[in-house]
mmCIF file of C-alpha atoms (C1' of nucleotides) in Angstrom:
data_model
loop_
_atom_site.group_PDB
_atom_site.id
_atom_site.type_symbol
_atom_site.label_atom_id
_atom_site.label_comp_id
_atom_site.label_asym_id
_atom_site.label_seq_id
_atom_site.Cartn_x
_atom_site.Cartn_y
_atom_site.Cartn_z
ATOM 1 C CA UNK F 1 26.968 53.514 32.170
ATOM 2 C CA UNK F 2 26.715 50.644 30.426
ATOM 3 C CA UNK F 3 27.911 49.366 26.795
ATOM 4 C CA UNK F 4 25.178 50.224 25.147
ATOM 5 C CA UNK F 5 24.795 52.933 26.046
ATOM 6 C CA UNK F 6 28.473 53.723 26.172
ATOM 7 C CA UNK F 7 28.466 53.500 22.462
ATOM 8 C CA UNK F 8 25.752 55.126 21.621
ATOM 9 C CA UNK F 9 27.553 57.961 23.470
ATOM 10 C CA UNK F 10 30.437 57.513 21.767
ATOM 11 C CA UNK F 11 29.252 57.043 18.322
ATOM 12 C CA UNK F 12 27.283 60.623 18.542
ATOM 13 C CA UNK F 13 30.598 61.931 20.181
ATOM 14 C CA UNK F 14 32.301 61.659 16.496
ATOM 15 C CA UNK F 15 29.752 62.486 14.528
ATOM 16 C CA UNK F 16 29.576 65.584 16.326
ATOM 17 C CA UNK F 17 33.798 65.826 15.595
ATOM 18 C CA UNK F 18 32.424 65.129 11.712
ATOM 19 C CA UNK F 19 33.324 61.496 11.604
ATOM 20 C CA UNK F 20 32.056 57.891 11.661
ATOM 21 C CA UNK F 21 32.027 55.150 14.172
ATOM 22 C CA UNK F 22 32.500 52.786 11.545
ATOM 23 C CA UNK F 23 31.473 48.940 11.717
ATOM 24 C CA UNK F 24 35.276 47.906 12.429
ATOM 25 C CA UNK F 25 35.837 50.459 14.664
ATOM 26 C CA UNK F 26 32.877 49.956 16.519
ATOM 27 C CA UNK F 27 33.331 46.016 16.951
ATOM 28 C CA UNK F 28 36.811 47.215 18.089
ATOM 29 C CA UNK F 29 35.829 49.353 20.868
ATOM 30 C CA UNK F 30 33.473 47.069 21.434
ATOM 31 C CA UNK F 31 35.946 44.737 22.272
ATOM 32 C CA UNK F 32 38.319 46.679 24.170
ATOM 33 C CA UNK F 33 35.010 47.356 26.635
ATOM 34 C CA UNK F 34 34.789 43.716 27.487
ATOM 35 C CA UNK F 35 38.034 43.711 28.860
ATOM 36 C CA UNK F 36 38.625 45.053 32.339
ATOM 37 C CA UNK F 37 41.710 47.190 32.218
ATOM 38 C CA UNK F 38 44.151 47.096 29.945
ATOM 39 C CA UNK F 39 44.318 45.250 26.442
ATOM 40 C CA UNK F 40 46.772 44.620 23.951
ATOM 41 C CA UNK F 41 46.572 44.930 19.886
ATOM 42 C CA UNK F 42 47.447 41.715 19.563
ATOM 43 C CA UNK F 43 44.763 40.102 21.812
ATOM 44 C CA UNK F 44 41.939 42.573 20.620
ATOM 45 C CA UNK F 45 43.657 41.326 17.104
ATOM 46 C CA UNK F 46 42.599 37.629 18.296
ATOM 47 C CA UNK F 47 39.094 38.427 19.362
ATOM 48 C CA UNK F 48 38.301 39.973 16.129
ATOM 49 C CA UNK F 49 39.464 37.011 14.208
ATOM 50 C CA UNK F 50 37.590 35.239 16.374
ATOM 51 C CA UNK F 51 33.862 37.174 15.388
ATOM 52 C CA UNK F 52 34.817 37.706 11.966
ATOM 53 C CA UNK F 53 37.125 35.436 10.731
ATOM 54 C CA UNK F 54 40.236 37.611 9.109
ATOM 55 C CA UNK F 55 42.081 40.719 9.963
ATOM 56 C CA UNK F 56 45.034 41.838 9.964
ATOM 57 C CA UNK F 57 47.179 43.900 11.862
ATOM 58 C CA UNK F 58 46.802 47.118 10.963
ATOM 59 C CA UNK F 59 42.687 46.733 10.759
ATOM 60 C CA UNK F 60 43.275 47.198 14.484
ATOM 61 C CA UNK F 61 45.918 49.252 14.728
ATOM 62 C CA UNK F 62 43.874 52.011 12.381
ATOM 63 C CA UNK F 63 40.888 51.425 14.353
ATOM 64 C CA UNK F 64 42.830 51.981 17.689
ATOM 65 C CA UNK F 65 44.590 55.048 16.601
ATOM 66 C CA UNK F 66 41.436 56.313 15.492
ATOM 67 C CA UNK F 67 39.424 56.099 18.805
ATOM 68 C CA UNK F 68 42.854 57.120 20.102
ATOM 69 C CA UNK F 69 42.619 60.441 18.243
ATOM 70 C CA UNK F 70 38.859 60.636 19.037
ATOM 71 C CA UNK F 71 39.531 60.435 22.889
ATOM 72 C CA UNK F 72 37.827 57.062 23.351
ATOM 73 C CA UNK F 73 40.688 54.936 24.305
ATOM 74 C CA UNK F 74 44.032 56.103 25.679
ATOM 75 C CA UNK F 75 47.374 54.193 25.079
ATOM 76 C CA UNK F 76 49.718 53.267 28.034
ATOM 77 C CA UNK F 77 52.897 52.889 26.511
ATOM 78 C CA UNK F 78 54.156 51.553 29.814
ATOM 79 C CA UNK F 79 52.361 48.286 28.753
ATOM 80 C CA UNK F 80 52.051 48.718 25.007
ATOM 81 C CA UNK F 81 47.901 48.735 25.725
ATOM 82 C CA UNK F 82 45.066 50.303 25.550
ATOM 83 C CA UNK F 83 42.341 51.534 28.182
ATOM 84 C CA UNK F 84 38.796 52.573 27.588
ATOM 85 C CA UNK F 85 38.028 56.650 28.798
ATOM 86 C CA UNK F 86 34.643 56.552 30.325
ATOM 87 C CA UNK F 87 34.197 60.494 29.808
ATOM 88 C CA UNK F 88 35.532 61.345 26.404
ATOM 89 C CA UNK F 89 33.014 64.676 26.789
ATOM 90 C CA UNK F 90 35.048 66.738 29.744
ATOM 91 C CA UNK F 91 38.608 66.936 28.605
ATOM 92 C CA UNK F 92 39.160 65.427 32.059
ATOM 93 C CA UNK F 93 42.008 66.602 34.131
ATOM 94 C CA UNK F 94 42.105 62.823 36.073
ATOM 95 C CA UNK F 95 45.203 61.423 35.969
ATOM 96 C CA UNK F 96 44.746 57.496 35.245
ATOM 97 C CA UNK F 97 46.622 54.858 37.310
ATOM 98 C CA UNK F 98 47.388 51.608 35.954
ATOM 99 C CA UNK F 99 49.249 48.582 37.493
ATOM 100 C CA UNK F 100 52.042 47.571 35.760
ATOM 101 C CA UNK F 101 51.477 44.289 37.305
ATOM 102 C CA UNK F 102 47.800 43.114 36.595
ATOM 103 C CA UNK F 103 46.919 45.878 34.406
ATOM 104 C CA UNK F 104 44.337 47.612 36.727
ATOM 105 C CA UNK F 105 42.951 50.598 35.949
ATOM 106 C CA UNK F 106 42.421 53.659 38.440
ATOM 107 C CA UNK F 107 41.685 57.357 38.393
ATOM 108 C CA UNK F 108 42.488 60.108 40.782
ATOM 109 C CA UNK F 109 41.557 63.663 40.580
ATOM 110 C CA UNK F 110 44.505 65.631 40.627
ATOM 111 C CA UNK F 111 43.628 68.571 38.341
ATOM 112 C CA UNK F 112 45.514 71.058 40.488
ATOM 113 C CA UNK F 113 48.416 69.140 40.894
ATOM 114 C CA UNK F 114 48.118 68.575 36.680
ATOM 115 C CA UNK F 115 47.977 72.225 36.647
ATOM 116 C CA UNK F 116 51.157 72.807 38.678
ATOM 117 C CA UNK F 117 53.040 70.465 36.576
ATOM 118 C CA UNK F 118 51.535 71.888 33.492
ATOM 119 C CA UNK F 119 52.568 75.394 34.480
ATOM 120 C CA UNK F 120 56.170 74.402 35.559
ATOM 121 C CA UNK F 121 56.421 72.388 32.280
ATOM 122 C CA UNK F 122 55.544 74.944 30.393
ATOM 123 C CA UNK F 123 58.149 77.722 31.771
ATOM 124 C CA UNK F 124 60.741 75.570 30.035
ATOM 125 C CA UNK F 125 58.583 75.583 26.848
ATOM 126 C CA UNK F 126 57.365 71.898 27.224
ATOM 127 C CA UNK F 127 53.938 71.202 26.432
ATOM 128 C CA UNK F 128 52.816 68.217 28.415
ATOM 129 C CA UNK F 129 50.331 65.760 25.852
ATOM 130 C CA UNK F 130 47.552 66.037 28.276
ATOM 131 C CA UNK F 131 46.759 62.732 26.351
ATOM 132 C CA UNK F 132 49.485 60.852 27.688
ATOM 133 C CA UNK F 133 48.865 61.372 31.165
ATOM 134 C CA UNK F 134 48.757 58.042 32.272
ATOM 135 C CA UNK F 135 50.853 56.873 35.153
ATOM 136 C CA UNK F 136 51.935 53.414 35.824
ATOM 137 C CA UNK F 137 52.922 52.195 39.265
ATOM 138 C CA UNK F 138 51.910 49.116 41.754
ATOM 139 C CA UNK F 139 48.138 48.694 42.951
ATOM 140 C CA UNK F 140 47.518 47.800 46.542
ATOM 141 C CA UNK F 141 47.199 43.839 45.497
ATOM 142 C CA UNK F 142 49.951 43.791 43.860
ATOM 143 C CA UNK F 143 52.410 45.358 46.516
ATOM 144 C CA UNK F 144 51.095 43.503 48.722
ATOM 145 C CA UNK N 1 80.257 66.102 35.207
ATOM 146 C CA UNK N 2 82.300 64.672 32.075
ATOM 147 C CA UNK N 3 81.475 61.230 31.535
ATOM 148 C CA UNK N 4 84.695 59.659 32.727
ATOM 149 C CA UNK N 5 84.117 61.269 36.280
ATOM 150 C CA UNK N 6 80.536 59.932 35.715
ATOM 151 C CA UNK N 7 81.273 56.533 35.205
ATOM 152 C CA UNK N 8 83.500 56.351 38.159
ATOM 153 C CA UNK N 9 80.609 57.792 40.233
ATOM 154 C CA UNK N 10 78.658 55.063 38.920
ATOM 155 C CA UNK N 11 80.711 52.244 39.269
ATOM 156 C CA UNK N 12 81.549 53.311 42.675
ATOM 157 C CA UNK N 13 77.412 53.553 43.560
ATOM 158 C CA UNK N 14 76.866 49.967 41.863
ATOM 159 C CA UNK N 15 79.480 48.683 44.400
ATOM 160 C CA UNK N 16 77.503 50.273 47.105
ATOM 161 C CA UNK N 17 74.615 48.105 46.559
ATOM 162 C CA UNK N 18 76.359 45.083 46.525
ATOM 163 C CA UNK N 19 76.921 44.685 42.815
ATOM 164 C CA UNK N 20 79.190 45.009 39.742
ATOM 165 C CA UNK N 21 79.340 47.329 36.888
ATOM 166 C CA UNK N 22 80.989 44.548 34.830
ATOM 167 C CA UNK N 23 82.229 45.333 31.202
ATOM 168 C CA UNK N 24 79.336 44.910 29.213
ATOM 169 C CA UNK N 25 76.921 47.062 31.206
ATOM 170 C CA UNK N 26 80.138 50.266 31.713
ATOM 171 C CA UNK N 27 80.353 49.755 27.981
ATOM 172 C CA UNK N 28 76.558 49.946 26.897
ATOM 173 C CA UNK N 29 75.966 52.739 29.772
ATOM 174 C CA UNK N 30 79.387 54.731 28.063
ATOM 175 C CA UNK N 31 77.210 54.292 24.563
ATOM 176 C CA UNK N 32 73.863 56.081 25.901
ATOM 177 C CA UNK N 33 76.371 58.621 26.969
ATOM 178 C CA UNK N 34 77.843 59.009 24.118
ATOM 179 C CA UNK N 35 74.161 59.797 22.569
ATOM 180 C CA UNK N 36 72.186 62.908 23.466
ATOM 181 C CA UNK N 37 68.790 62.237 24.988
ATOM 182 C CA UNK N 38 66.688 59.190 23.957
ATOM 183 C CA UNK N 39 68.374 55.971 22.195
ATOM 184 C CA UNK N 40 66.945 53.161 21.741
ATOM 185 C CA UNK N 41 68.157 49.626 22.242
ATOM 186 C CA UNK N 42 68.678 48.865 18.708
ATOM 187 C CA UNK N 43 70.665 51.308 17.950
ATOM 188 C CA UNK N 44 72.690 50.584 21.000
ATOM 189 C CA UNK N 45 73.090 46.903 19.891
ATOM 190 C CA UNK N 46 74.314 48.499 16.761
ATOM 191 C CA UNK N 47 77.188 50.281 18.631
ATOM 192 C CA UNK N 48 78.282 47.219 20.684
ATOM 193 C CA UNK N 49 78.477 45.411 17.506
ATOM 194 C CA UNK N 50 80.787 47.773 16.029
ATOM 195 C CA UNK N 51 82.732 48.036 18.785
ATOM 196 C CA UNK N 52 83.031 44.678 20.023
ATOM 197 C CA UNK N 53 82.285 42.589 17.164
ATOM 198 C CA UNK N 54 79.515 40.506 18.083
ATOM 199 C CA UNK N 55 76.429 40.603 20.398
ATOM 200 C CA UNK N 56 72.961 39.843 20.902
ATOM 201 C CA UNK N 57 69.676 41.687 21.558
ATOM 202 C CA UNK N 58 69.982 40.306 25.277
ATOM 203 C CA UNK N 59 73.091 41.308 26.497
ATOM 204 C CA UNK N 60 71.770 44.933 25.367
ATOM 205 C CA UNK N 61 68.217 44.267 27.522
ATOM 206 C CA UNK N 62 70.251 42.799 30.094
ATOM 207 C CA UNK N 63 72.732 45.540 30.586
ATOM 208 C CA UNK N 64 69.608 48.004 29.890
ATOM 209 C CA UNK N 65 67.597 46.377 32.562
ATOM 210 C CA UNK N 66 70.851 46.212 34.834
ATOM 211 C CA UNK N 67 71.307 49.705 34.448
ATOM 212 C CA UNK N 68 67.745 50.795 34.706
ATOM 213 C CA UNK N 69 67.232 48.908 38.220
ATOM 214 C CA UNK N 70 70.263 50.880 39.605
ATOM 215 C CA UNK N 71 68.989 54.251 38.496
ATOM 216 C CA UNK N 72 71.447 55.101 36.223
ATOM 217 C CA UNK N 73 68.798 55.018 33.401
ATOM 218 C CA UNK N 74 65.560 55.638 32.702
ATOM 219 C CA UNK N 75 63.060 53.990 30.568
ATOM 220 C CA UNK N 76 61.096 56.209 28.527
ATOM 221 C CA UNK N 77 58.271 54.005 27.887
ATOM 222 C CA UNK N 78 56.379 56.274 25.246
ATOM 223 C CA UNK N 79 59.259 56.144 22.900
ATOM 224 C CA UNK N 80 60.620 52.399 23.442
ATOM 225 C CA UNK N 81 64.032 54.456 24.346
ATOM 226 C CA UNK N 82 66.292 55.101 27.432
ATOM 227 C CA UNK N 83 67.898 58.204 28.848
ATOM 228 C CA UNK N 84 70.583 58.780 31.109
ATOM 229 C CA UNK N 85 69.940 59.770 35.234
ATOM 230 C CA UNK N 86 72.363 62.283 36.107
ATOM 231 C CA UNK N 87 72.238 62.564 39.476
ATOM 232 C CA UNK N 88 71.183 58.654 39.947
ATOM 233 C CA UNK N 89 72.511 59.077 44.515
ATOM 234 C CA UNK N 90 69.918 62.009 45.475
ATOM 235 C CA UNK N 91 66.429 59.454 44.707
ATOM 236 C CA UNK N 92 65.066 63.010 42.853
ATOM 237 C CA UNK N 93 61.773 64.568 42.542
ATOM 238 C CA UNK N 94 62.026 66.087 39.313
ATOM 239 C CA UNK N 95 59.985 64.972 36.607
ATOM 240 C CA UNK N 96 61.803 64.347 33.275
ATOM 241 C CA UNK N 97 60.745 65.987 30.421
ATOM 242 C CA UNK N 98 61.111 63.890 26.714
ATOM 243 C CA UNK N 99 59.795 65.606 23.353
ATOM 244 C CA UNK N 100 57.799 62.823 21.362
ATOM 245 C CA UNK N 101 58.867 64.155 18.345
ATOM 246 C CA UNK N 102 62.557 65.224 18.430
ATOM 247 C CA UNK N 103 63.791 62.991 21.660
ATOM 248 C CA UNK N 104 65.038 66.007 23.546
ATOM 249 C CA UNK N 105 65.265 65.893 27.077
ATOM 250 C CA UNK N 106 64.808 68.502 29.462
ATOM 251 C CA UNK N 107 63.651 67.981 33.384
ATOM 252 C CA UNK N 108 61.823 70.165 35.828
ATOM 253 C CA UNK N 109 61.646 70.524 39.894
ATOM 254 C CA UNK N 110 58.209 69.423 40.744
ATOM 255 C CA UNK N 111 58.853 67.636 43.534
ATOM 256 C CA UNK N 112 55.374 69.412 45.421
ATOM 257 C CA UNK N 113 53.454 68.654 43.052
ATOM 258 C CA UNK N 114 54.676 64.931 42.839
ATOM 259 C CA UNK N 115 54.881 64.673 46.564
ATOM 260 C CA UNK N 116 50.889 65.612 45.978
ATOM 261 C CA UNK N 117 50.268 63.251 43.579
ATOM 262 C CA UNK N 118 51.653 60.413 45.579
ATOM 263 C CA UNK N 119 49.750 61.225 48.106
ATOM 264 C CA UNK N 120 46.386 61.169 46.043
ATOM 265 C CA UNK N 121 47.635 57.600 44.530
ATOM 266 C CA UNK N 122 48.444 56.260 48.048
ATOM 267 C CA UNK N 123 44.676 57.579 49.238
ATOM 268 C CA UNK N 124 43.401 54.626 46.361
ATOM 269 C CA UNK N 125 46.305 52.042 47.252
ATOM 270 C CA UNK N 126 48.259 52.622 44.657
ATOM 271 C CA UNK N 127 52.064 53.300 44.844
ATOM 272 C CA UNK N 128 53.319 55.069 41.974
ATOM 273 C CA UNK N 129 56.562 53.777 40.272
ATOM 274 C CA UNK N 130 59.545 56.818 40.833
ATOM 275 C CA UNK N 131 61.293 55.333 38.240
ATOM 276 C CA UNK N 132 58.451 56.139 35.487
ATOM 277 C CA UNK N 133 58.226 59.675 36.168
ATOM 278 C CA UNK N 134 58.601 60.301 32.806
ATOM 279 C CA UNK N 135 56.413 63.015 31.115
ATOM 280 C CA UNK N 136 56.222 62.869 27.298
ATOM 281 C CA UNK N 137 54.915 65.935 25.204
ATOM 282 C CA UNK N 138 56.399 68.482 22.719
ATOM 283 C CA UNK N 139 59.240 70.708 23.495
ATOM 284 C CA UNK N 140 59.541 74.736 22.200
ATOM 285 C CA UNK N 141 61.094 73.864 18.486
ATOM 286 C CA UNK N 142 58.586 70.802 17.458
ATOM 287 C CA UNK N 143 55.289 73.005 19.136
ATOM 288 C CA UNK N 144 56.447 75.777 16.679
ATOM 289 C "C1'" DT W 1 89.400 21.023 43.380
ATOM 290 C "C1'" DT W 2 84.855 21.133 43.461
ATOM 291 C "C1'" DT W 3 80.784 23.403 43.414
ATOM 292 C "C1'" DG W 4 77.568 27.068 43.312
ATOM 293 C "C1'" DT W 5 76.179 31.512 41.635
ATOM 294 C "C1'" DG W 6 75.834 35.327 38.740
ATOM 295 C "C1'" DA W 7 77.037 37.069 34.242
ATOM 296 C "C1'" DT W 8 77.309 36.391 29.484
ATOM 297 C "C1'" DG W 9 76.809 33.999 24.921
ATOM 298 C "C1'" DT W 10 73.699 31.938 21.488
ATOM 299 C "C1'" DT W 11 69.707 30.528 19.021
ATOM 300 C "C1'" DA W 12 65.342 31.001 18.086
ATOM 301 C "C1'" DT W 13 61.085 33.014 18.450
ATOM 302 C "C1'" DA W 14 57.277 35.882 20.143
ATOM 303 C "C1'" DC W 15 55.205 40.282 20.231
ATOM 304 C "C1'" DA W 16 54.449 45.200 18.399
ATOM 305 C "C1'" DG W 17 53.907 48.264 14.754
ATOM 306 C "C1'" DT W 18 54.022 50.123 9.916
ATOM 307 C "C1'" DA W 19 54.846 50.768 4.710
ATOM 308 C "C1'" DA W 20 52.925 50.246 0.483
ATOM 309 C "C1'" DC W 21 49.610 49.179 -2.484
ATOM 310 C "C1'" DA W 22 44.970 46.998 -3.914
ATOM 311 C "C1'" DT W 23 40.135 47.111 -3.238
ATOM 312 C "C1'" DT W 24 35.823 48.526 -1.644
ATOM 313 C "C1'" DT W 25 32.293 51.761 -0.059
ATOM 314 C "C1'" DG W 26 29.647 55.913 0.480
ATOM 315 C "C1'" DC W 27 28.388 60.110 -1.480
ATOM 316 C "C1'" DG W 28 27.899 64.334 -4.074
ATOM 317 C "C1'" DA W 29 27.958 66.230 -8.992
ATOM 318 C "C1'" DC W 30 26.373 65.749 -13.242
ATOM 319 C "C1'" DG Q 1 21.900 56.133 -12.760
ATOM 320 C "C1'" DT Q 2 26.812 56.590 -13.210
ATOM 321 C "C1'" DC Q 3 30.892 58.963 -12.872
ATOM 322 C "C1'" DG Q 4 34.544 60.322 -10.020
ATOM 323 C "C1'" DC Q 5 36.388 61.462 -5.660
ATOM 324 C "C1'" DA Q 6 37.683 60.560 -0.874
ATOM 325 C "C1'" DA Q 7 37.730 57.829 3.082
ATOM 326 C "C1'" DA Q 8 37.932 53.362 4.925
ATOM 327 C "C1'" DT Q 9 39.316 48.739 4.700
ATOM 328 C "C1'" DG Q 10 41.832 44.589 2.950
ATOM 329 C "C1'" DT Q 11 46.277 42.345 1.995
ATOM 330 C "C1'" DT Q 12 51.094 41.291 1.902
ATOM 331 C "C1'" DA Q 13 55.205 41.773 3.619
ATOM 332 C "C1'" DC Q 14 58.343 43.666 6.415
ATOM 333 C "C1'" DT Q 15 60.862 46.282 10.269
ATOM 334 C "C1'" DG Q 16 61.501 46.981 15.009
ATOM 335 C "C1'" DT Q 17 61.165 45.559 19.992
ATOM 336 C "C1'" DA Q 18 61.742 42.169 23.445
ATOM 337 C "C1'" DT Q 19 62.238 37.697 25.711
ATOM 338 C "C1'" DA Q 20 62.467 32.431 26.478
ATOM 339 C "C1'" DA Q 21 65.399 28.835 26.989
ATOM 340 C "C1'" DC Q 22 69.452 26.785 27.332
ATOM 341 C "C1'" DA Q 23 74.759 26.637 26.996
ATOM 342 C "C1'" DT Q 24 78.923 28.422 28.680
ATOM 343 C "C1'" DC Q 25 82.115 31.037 31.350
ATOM 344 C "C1'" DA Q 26 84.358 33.307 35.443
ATOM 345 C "C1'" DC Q 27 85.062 33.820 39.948
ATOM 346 C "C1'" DA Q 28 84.813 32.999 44.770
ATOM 347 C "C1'" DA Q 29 83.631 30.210 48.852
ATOM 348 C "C1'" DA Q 30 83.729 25.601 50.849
#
DNA sequence: TTTGTGATGTTATACAGTAACATTTGCGAC
DNA sequence: GTCGCAAATGTTACTGTATAACATCACAAA
C-alpha cells in the first residue's frame, strides 16, 4: 500500500469514527510515513517547520495523540517515538518489534501467545492496553 | 524479604559480577525501596537531596543505570519510572505488570507464553530485551 | 610514589511534554 | 447572512526527563 493510498484509507477510517483528518494532522502523518521506523516529536516538529514555516510543540503533540487515539500511529515509549500501523482496520493481535538500537520496525503474529498473556493478566485483574503492545529488543543487525 | 536482608543480597550479587554497590547507588536503590511501585528519577533526586544535601540529575541516572544493568531494577519505559526486581539471581520469566494510571505493580508467571514469543522474535532475527518485559495497562481499581 | 581506572561531582544544556489562554474555523440554528 | 457554539489550532511559557562534557576524587596495582 502506498501513501496515497494509505491516507486515503486512513482519512475515511475517522470519518467513519465521526472525526476529521484535519490539514495538520494529515501533513503530520504524512510525515511520520516518510520515515522508516521510528520518529520522534521533535524531528517530525522540524520537518513541519520546515513545509510550513511555524509550529509549535504541542501542534504535534495534539496531532500525534490524535492519530494515536485513532489507531494510526502507536507510541513506543521505549524510545519516546512514534511508528506508523499499516492496518488500523483489524484490531490486530501482532505484536510489533522495534530495535532499540536503529529503530527498526518488525511484526510477528503472536495472537495466541497475546491471548495467553491476556488471560493470565487478567486473572489478577490487569487489563493489558492492547495499544501498548510494542516490544523493544535487538534486531539481527544490530546484535550482530 | 525486609529490605535490610535485601540489600545485603544485593550487595553480595553486585560483588559476584565483579563490581561494587558503592554508597551512592545502596543509597538511591534503599530510596526506590522505600517507595511502593513506580518512582521516578526526579523524585528520587529529590530524596538524595534531602538526605545528603546536594546532588545532581547524573549521579541519580548513573546509579539508576548502575542498578538497572545489574537487575536490581527495572525500567518502566511507559511511565519514565523504575521499579524494584525482587528476585534479581533467578533471570525470571514473569512478566511485570505496571497500572498506567495509579503506578501499581503486580507480576504474573508467563514464562510459556514468553518462552513462545521469543521464539517467534528469534524466527525474524530479533532478540527481545528480558529486561523490558514490562507490560503496562490498567489494574482492577483504575478499570472500575 | 606514581599512575591508571572507575566512580562521583559539577555545570550546562538538550530533549520531551504540557498548561493555560488566545484565536480561528466550520457549521447548524435562527 | 449572522449569530453562537464547539472543535481545532496558534502562542507563550513552563515543567519534567535525560545526557554531554569535563573536573575531581579514591583506591589499587605497578
Amino acid at each position: 500500500m502506498d501513501s496515497a493510498t494509505y491516507l486515503a484509507a486512513a482519512e475515511q477510517h475517522c470519518s467513519q469514527q465521526g472525526c476529521k483528518l484535519t490539514a495538520v494532522r494529515r501533513q503530520v502523518l504524512e510525515l511520520v510515513l516518510r520515515h522508516q521506523g521510528v520518529v520522534k516529536a521533535y524531528q517530525i516538529l522540524a520537518d513541519l517547520q520546515k513545509e510550513r514555516g511555524l509550529a509549535a510543540p504541542p501542534t504535534v503533540y495534539r496531532a500525534l495523540d490524535f492519530l494515536v487515539e485513532q489507531g494510526l500511529l502507536h507510541r513506543v515509549d521505549a524510545l519516546n517515538g512514534f511508528i506508523v500501523c499499516r492496518h488500523f482496520e483489524c484490531r490486530h493481535e501482532g505484536l510489533i518489534l522495534v530495535c532499540e538500537t536503529c529503530g527498526q520496525v518488525g511484526e510477528v503474529d503472536a495472537g495466541s501467545c497475546l491471548a495467553a498473556l491476556r488471560a493470565a493478566s487478567a486473572g489478577m485483574g490487569f487489563t493489558v492496553n492492547p495499544q501498548n503492545l510494542v516490544i523493544t529488543g535487538q534486531c539481527k543487525e544490530c546484535t550482530a
